[in-house]
PDB file of C-alpha atoms in Angstrom:
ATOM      1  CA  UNK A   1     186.614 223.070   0.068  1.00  0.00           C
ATOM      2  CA  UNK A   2     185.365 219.169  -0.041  1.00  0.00           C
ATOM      3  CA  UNK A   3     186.872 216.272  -0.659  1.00  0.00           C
ATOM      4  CA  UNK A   4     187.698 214.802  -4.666  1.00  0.00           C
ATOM      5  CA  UNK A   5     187.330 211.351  -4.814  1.00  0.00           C
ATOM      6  CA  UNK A   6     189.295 209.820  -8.347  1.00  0.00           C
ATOM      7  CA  UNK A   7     189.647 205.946  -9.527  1.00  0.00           C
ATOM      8  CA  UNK A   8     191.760 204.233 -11.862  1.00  0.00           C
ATOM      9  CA  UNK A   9     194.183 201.885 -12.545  1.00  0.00           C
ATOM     10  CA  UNK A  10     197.417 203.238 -11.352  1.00  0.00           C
ATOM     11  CA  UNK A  11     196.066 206.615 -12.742  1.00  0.00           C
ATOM     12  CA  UNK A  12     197.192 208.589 -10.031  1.00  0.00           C
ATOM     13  CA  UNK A  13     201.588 209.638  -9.331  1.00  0.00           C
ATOM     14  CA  UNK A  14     202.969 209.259  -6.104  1.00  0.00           C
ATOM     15  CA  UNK A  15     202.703 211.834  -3.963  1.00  0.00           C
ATOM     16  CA  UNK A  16     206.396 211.887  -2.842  1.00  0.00           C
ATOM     17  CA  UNK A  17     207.683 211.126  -6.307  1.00  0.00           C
ATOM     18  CA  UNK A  18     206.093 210.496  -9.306  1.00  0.00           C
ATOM     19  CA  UNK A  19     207.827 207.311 -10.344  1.00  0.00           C
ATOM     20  CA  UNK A  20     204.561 204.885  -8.539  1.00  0.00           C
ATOM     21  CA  UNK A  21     201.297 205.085  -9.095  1.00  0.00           C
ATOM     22  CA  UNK A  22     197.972 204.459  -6.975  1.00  0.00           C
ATOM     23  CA  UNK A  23     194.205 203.350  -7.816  1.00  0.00           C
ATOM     24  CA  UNK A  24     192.969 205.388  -5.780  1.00  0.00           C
ATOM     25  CA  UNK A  25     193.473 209.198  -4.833  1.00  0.00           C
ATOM     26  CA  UNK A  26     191.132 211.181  -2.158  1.00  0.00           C
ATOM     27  CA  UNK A  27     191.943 214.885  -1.647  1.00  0.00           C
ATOM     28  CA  UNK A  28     190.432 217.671   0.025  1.00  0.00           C
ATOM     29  CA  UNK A  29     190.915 221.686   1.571  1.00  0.00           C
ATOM     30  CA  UNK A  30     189.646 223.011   4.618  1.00  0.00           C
ATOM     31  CA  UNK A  31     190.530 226.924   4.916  1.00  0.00           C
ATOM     32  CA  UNK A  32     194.288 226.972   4.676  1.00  0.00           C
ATOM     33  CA  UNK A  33     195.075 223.140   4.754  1.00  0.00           C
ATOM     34  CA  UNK A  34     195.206 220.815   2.260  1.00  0.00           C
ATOM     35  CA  UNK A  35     195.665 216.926   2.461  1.00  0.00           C
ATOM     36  CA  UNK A  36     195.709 214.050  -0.359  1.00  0.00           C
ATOM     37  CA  UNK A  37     196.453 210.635  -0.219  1.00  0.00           C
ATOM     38  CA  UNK A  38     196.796 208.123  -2.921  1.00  0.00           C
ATOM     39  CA  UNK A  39     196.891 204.293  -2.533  1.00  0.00           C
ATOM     40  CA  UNK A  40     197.412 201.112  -4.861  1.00  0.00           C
ATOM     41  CA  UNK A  41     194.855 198.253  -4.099  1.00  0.00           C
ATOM     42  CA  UNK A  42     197.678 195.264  -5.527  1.00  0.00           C
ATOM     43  CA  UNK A  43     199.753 194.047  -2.932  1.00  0.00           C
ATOM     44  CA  UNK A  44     204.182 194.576  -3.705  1.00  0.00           C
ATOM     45  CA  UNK A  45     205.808 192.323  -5.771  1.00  0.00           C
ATOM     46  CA  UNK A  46     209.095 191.316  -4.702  1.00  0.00           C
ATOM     47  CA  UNK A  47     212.078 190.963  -7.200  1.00  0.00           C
ATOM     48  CA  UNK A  48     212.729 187.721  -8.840  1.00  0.00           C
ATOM     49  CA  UNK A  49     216.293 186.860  -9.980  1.00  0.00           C
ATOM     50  CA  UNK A  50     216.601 185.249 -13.598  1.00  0.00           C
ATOM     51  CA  UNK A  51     216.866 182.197 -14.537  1.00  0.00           C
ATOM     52  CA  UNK A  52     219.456 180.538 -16.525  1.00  0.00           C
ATOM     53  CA  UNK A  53     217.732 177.634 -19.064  1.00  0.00           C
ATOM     54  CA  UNK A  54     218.313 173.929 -18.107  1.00  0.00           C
ATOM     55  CA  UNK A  55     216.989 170.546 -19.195  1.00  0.00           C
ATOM     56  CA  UNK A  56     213.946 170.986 -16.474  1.00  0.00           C
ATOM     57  CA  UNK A  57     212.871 174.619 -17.277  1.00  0.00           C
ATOM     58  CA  UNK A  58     213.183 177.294 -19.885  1.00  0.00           C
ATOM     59  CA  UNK A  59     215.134 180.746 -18.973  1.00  0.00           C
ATOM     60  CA  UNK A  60     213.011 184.008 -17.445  1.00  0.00           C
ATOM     61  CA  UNK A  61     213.996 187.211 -17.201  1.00  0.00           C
ATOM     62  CA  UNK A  62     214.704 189.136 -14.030  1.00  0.00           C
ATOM     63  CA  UNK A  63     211.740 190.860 -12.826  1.00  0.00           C
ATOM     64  CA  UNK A  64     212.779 194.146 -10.372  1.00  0.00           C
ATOM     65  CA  UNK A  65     210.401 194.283  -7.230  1.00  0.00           C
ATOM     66  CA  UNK A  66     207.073 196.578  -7.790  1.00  0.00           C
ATOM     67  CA  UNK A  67     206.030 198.364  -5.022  1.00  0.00           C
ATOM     68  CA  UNK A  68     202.515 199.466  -4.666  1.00  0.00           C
ATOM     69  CA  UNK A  69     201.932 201.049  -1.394  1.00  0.00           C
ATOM     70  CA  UNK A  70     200.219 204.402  -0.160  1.00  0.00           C
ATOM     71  CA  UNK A  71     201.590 207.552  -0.261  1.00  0.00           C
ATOM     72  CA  UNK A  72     199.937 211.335   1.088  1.00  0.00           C
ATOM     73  CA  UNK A  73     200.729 214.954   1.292  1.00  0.00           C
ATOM     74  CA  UNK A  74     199.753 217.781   3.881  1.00  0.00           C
ATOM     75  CA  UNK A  75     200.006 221.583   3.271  1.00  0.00           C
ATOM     76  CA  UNK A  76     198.928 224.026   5.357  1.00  0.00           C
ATOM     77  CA  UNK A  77     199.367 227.852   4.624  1.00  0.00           C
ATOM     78  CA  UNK A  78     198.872 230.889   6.917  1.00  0.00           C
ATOM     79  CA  UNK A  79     199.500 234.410   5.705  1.00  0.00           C
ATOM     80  CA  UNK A  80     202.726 234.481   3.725  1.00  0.00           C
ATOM     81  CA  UNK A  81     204.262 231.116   5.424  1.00  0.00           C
ATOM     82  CA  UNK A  82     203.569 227.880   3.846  1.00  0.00           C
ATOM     83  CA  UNK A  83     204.115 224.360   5.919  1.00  0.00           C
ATOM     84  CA  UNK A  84     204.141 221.025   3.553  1.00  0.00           C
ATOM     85  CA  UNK A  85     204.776 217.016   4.282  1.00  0.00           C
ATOM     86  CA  UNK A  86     204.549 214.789   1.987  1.00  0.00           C
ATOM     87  CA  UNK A  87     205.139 210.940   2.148  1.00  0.00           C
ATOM     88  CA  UNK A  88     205.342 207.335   0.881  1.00  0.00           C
ATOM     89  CA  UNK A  89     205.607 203.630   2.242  1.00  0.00           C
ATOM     90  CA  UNK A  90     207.602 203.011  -0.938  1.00  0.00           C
ATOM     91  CA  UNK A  91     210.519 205.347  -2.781  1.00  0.00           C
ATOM     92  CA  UNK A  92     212.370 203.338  -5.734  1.00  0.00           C
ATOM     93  CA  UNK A  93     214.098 201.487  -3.033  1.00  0.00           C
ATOM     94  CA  UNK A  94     211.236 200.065  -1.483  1.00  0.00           C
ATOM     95  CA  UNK A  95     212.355 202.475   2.125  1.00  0.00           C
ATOM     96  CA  UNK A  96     209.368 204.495   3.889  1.00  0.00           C
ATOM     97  CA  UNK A  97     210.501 208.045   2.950  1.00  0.00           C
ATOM     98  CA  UNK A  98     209.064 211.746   3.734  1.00  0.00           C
ATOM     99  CA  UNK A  99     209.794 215.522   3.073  1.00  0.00           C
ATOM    100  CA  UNK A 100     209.196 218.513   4.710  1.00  0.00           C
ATOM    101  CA  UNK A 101     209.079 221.725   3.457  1.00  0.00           C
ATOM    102  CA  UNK A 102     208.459 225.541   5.293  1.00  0.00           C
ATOM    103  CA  UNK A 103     208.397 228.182   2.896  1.00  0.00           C
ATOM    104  CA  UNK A 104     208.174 232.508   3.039  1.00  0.00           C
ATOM    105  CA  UNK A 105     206.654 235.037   0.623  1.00  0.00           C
ATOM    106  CA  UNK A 106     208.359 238.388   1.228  1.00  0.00           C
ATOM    107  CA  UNK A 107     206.723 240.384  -1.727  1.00  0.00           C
ATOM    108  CA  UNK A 108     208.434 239.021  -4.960  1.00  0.00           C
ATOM    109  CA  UNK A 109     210.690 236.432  -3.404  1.00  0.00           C
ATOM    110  CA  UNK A 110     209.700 233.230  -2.175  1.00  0.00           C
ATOM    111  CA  UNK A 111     212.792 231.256   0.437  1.00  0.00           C
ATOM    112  CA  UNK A 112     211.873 227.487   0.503  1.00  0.00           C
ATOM    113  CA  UNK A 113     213.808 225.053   2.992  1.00  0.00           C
ATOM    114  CA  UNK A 114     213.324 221.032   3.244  1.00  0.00           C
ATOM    115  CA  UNK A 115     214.602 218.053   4.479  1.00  0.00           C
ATOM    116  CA  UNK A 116     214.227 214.889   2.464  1.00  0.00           C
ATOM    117  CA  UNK A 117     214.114 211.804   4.737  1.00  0.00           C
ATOM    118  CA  UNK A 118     214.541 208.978   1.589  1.00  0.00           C
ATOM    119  CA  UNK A 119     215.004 206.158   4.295  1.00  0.00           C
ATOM    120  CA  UNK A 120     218.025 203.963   4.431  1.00  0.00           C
ATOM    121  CA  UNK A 121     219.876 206.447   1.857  1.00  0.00           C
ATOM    122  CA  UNK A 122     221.926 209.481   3.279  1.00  0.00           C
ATOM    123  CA  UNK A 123     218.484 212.421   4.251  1.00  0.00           C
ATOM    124  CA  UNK A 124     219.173 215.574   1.566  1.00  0.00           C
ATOM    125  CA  UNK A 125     218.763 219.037   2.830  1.00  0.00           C
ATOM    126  CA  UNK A 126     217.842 221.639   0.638  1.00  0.00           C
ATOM    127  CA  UNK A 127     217.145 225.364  -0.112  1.00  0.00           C
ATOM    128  CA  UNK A 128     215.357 227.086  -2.808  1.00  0.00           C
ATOM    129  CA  UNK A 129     215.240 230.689  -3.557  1.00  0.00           C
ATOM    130  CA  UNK A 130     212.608 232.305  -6.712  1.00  0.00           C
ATOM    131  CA  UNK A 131     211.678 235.915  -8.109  1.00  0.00           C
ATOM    132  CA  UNK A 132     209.169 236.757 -10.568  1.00  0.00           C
ATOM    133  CA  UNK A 133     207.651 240.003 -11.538  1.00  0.00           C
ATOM    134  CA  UNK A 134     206.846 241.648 -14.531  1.00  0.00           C
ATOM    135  CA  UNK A 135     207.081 238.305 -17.028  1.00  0.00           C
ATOM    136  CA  UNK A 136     210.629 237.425 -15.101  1.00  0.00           C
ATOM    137  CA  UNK A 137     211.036 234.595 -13.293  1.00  0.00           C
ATOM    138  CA  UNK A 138     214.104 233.658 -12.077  1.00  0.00           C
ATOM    139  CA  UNK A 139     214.828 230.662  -9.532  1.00  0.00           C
ATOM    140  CA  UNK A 140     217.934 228.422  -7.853  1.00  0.00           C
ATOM    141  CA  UNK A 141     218.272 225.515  -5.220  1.00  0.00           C
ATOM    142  CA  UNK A 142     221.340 224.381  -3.796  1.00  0.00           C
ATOM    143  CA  UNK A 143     221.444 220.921  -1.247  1.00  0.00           C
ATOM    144  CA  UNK A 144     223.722 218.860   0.401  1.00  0.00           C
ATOM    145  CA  UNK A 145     224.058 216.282  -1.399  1.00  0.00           C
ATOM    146  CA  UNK A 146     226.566 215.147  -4.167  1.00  0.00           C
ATOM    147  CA  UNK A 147     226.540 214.273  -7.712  1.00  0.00           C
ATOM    148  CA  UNK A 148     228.973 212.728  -9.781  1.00  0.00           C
ATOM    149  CA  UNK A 149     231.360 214.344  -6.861  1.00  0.00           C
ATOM    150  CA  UNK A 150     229.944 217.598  -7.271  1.00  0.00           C
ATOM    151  CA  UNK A 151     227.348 219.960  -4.758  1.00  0.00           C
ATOM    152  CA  UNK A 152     224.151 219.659  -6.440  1.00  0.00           C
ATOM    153  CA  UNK A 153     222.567 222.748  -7.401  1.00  0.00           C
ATOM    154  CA  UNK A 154     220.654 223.987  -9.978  1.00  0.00           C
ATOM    155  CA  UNK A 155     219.064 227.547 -11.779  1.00  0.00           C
ATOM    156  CA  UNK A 156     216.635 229.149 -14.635  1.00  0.00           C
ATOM    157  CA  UNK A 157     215.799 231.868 -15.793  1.00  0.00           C
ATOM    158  CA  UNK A 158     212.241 232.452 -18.166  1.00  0.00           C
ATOM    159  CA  UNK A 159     210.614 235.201 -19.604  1.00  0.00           C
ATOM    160  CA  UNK A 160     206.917 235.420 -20.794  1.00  0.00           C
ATOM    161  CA  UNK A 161     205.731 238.184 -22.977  1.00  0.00           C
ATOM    162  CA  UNK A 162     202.156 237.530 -24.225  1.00  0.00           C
ATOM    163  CA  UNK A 163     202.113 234.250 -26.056  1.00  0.00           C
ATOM    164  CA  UNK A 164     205.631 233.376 -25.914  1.00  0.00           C
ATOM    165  CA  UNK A 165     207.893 232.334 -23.291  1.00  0.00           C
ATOM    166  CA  UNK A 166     211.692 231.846 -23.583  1.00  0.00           C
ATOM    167  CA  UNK A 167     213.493 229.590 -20.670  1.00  0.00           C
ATOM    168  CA  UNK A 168     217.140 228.890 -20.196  1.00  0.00           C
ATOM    169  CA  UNK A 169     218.297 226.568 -17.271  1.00  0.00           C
ATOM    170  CA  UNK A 170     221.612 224.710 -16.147  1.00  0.00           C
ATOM    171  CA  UNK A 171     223.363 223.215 -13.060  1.00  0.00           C
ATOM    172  CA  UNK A 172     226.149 221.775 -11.043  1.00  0.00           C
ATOM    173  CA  UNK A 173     227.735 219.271 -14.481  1.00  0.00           C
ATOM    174  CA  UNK A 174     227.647 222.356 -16.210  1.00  0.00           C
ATOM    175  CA  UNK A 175     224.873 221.467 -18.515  1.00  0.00           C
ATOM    176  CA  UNK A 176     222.328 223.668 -20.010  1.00  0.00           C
ATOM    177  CA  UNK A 177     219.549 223.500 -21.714  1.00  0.00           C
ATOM    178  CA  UNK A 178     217.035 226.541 -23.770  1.00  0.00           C
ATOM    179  CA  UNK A 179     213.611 226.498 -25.252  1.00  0.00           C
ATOM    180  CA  UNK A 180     211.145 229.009 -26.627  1.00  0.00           C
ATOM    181  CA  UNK A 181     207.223 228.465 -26.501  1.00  0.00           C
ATOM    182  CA  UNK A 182     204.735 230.128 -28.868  1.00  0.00           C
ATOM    183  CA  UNK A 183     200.387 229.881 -27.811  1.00  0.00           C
ATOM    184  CA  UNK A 184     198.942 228.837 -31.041  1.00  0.00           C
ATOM    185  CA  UNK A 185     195.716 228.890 -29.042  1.00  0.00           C
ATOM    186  CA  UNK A 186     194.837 224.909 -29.083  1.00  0.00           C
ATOM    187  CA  UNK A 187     198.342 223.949 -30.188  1.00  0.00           C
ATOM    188  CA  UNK A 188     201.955 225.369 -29.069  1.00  0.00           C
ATOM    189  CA  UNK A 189     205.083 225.940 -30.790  1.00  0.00           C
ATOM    190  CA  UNK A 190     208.183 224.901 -29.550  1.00  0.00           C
ATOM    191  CA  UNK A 191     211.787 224.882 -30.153  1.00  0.00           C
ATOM    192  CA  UNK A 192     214.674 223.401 -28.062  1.00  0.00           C
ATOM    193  CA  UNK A 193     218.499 223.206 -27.775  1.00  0.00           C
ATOM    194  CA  UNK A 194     220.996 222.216 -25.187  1.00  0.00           C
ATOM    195  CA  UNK A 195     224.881 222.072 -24.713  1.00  0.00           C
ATOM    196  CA  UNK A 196     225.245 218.328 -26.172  1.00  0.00           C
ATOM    197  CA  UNK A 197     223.581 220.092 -29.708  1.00  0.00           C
ATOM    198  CA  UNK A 198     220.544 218.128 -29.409  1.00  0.00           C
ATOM    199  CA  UNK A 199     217.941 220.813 -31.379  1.00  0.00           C
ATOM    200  CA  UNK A 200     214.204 219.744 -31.443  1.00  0.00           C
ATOM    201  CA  UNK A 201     211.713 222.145 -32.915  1.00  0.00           C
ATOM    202  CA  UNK A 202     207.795 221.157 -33.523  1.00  0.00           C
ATOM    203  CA  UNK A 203     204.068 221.909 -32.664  1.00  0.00           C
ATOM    204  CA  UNK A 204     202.279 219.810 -30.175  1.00  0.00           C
ATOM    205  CA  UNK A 205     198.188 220.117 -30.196  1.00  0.00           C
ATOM    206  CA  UNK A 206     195.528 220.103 -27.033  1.00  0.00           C
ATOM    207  CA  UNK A 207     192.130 218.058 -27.793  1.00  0.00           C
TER     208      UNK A 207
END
């Protein structure tokens, strides 16, 4: 319980998605709720078209509008139901945007359902269904919306057994992707592959 004050310069993700960043983040639990809010102290930056070069100026580059505006998130959870909202003043297209999300526990299943207000584009409905026990975890969402003409949905499937985990996911463009973890203990070993026949295999360390 308390409240964590942090500062930095744009140090801190969105709450509502990652792809801004705030100054400023405050966040704090009382009991079973749990608030945060993060906020940018520059003011937004609208787009500026380029410029073509003439005899009275040189060219510029188009600059895409930057959007620095306050976002927060509220959770509140009571026995095995769990309430969430979470919000911005800015998504990538500059529209006020929100989600919110009730979720149930039954044992090893969890059932998650939202609805993703994302402003003046079309709100996305969504449910999300996960398992785990005994090292398994297995986990799928399905919503209403539509990519590349197809019902987005997506699933995985991981395994941990002591220091190494093996995870295999894919979804609605029938792409897939697999990786394998080993704990070093202060560095991890990895390994990679997916349907295109990318293959990446390496060691990445923890100061």
């Amino acid at each position: 319980n308390g409240l964590t004050l942090g500062l930095g310069d744009n140090k801190f993700d969105d709450l509502y998605d990652d792809t801004q960043n705030g100054d400023v983040s405050v966040s704090g639990a009382i009991g079973g709720l749990t608030v945060a809010v993060v906020t940018d102290a520059d003011a937004d930056t609208a787009a500026v078209a380029a410029v073509a070069h003439s005899a009275t100026a040189p060219a510029s580059a188009a600059k895409a509008a930057e959007w620095n505006g306050t976002s927060y998130s509220v959770g509140y959870k009571i026995g095995d139901v769990t309430l969430g909202m979470k919000g911005t003043q800015h998504n990538d297209s500059g529209d006020a945007a929100s989600v919110i999300s009730a979720g149930y526990t039954m044992g090893d299943v969890t059932i998650t359902l939202s609805r993703d207000d994302k402003g003046k584009a079309k709100d996305v409905n969504k449910v999300a269904v996960s398992y785990s026990a005994g090292g398994v975890t297995l986990s799928g969402s399905a919503t209403d919306a539509k990519v590349a003409g197809k019902s987005e949905w997506d699933a995985s499937v991981a395994y941990t057994a002591g220091a190494v985990t093996i995870k295999a996911e894919t979804d609605e463009s029938d792409s897939w992707a697999a990786d394998v973890a080993y704990d070093l203990g202060g560095a991890t070993a990895f390994a990679m592959t997916n349907k295109e026949g990318v293959a990446i295999a390496g060691v990445s360390f923890a100061f």
